[in-house]
Amino acid sequence: RIKMNLMPCFAIFGSGSRRSSISLTLPRAAFAAAAVLAGLPRLDASATSFARDDYCPVSAPDEPDTSLLQIGRFSTVGAERDTDFCAPSPEETFNITAEVRRLIGTVADGNWSKPIETAWADYQDKTLLRFQAVRPAPTRRLRILVVVSLGQSALPMLVYNFKKWSKNKAGDTFNFVLLHFDAEEGKLPTLPADVRELLMPHVALRHAGPGCKVDFWKRLAPDFVAGYDYLWLPDDDLRMDFFDWDFYRYHLLAYNPLVSQPSVVGWAPKRRSSDWNFVRATHSSNTSWVTRKIEAMTPVISTKIWPAIFSRAWSVNASNCFAIEGIISNIANEAKALGCFETPLLVVNTPMRHADCRSMASGYVWSLVQSQIASPSRTHCFRGYVWEDCFGMSEKEADLLAQALGGECAAAKDPKAWKGKCVCFQPGTHIDRACPAQGKLIFPNATDAGARQ
């Protein structure tokens, strides 16, 4: 029997908040297919019927799963994360069977097999049914624009994911922007006939030519995305074996986050999932949690705030996306501070599997060992802040946010509530502390020359 907290775990921070719990009985038969669980510690990438190398360029590094918040010079940051991530209290913890507890941990650790995938899908289906019975979410259909910076080797991953998106039970609409960063400028790669027939009816825009994420996001004019509810910006090396859109959309409609993302697991045990430990899938029984920061790997963004983000994209060095990642998170944080949203940034534990292809990385790479790696593509993107991009929210951005969110609460209507607010995160500090000084890179061991490569 499962005792399940229906509120995201932010509720444990409130005083006197009411918690609703339900019991969900999952029959043992649902996990009969997962009898292999007894041997799960021995599972590795070879247990899959497909290989990471099927999607990643040959030169892509295969890194261990080490959080940049927990190693090297930032070893003290782990206890001071930029997040309200919840370790559940006893009231929020599932009273679950050993099989279900083991299943949750098994998925979080990066294990995959068809029996595990089947058991996980059954677990999510039954959990969702109970959620909908006890706390129904609005039933409206959603329109999602999925924007993928796509390497040609990752096309099979996109096809697999599209087939999962298209099976959603709610009848939601998914349209796509495909940005072929490893193609010659202006020369769209030819898609196989079956792929073309499958995808092209749903493609709103294609572009061919080298570039980095922000280069491509600058093509998403606010008028272009205005007809959608959410803009989803997933990397091309994320596969949806465990992800369930119907489970995810329930959390969107029930909690109305401005920004959210699926949790992330590694492609195999002890392989890299996310550098930010607070967006990784966990052994916790919580189905979602509030954080102060999302990762640019797979954000789902309300199109209400896209005009302000789009404005920032045209003001920064497009070779990196950290300032954009920062403003996406901090718009939501400020909205919460103004009292407009209770759950502005939500991580939903329906994981994406991360192959970690690094196909856009080159030049100065954000690495604690300051390594230089050859780019498998013709792009020149790097992972790190250009500190000049971290200026506080501009007057234009403030006006756009006041227009977008003024209807949510009175405090958001005044542009002065937004102007000058922090955009970038200083490692080891929380968002409510003073903005770091401008003109400096976020890592002391980085150089201006290196970042401008």
mmCIF file of N, CA and C in Angstrom, residues 21 24 27-29 40 51 64 79 109 225 235 248 261 270 272 306 308 314 335 353 372 376 422 425 439 441 443 451:
data_model
loop_
_atom_site.group_PDB
_atom_site.id
_atom_site.type_symbol
_atom_site.label_atom_id
_atom_site.label_comp_id
_atom_site.label_asym_id
_atom_site.label_seq_id
_atom_site.Cartn_x
_atom_site.Cartn_y
_atom_site.Cartn_z
ATOM 1 N N SER A 21 -3.560 12.911 1.780
ATOM 2 C CA SER A 21 -2.908 11.655 1.455
ATOM 3 C C SER A 21 -3.943 10.660 0.967
ATOM 4 N N LEU A 24 -2.876 3.839 -2.294
ATOM 5 C CA LEU A 24 -2.930 3.235 -3.608
ATOM 6 C C LEU A 24 -2.377 1.831 -3.520
ATOM 7 N N PRO A 27 -1.130 -4.100 -7.350
ATOM 8 C CA PRO A 27 -1.049 -5.554 -7.249
ATOM 9 C C PRO A 27 0.345 -6.046 -7.561
ATOM 10 N N ARG A 28 0.724 -7.114 -6.882
ATOM 11 C CA ARG A 28 2.035 -7.690 -7.126
ATOM 12 C C ARG A 28 2.189 -8.102 -8.593
ATOM 13 N N ALA A 29 1.072 -8.439 -9.224
ATOM 14 C CA ALA A 29 1.150 -8.845 -10.629
ATOM 15 C C ALA A 29 1.717 -7.739 -11.497
ATOM 16 N N LEU A 40 19.381 -6.301 -10.250
ATOM 17 C CA LEU A 40 19.583 -4.980 -10.820
ATOM 18 C C LEU A 40 20.956 -4.372 -10.602
ATOM 19 N N ALA A 51 22.244 1.069 -28.113
ATOM 20 C CA ALA A 51 23.471 1.547 -27.495
ATOM 21 C C ALA A 51 23.550 3.057 -27.561
ATOM 22 N N PRO A 64 31.678 9.964 -16.021
ATOM 23 C CA PRO A 64 31.018 9.398 -14.847
ATOM 24 C C PRO A 64 29.999 10.378 -14.290
ATOM 25 N N ALA A 79 25.828 21.053 0.411
ATOM 26 C CA ALA A 79 24.885 21.258 1.508
ATOM 27 C C ALA A 79 24.167 22.595 1.399
ATOM 28 N N ASP A 109 18.737 5.214 -10.296
ATOM 29 C CA ASP A 109 20.152 4.866 -10.426
ATOM 30 C C ASP A 109 20.596 4.674 -11.870
ATOM 31 N N VAL A 225 5.492 31.863 -31.042
ATOM 32 C CA VAL A 225 5.170 30.892 -29.986
ATOM 33 C C VAL A 225 3.882 31.229 -29.245
ATOM 34 N N ASP A 235 17.275 18.874 -25.037
ATOM 35 C CA ASP A 235 18.440 18.481 -25.817
ATOM 36 C C ASP A 235 18.100 17.261 -26.670
ATOM 37 N N TYR A 248 3.081 13.876 -16.565
ATOM 38 C CA TYR A 248 3.698 15.200 -16.481
ATOM 39 C C TYR A 248 2.643 16.302 -16.583
ATOM 40 N N GLN A 261 10.431 20.963 -15.420
ATOM 41 C CA GLN A 261 11.223 20.049 -16.229
ATOM 42 C C GLN A 261 11.050 18.636 -15.700
ATOM 43 N N LYS A 270 25.855 4.921 -12.817
ATOM 44 C CA LYS A 270 27.096 5.664 -12.605
ATOM 45 C C LYS A 270 27.524 6.477 -13.817
ATOM 46 N N ARG A 272 26.747 9.980 -16.268
ATOM 47 C CA ARG A 272 26.328 11.357 -16.012
ATOM 48 C C ARG A 272 24.857 11.546 -16.349
ATOM 49 N N TRP A 306 7.983 34.045 -22.246
ATOM 50 C CA TRP A 306 8.970 33.941 -23.315
ATOM 51 C C TRP A 306 9.397 35.294 -23.880
ATOM 52 N N ALA A 308 10.172 38.070 -22.480
ATOM 53 C CA ALA A 308 11.289 38.599 -21.693
ATOM 54 C C ALA A 308 12.546 37.758 -21.902
ATOM 55 N N TRP A 314 18.702 38.134 -27.194
ATOM 56 C CA TRP A 314 19.284 39.062 -28.162
ATOM 57 C C TRP A 314 20.298 40.014 -27.523
ATOM 58 N N ALA A 335 8.614 35.718 -9.346
ATOM 59 C CA ALA A 335 7.148 35.611 -9.350
ATOM 60 C C ALA A 335 6.649 35.017 -8.039
ATOM 61 N N ARG A 353 16.038 9.821 -19.947
ATOM 62 C CA ARG A 353 17.353 9.170 -19.931
ATOM 63 C C ARG A 353 18.331 9.995 -20.764
ATOM 64 N N GLN A 372 40.148 20.703 -22.662
ATOM 65 C CA GLN A 372 39.741 21.112 -23.991
ATOM 66 C C GLN A 372 39.374 19.847 -24.758
ATOM 67 N N PRO A 376 32.722 17.423 -31.966
ATOM 68 C CA PRO A 376 32.276 16.531 -33.017
ATOM 69 C C PRO A 376 31.447 17.246 -34.074
ATOM 70 N N CYS A 422 18.143 39.892 -10.056
ATOM 71 C CA CYS A 422 19.247 39.017 -10.434
ATOM 72 C C CYS A 422 18.866 38.104 -11.597
ATOM 73 N N PHE A 425 23.207 32.856 -11.278
ATOM 74 C CA PHE A 425 23.417 32.250 -9.975
ATOM 75 C C PHE A 425 24.896 32.250 -9.631
ATOM 76 N N GLY A 439 31.077 41.780 -14.605
ATOM 77 C CA GLY A 439 32.418 41.900 -15.145
ATOM 78 C C GLY A 439 33.341 40.776 -14.767
ATOM 79 N N LEU A 441 33.800 36.441 -14.456
ATOM 80 C CA LEU A 441 33.252 35.136 -14.779
ATOM 81 C C LEU A 441 32.916 34.389 -13.511
ATOM 82 N N PHE A 443 33.565 31.365 -12.594
ATOM 83 C CA PHE A 443 34.609 30.505 -12.055
ATOM 84 C C PHE A 443 35.931 31.248 -12.041
ATOM 85 N N ALA A 451 36.745 32.171 -22.358
ATOM 86 C CA ALA A 451 35.288 32.185 -22.510
ATOM 87 C C ALA A 451 34.858 32.785 -23.819
#
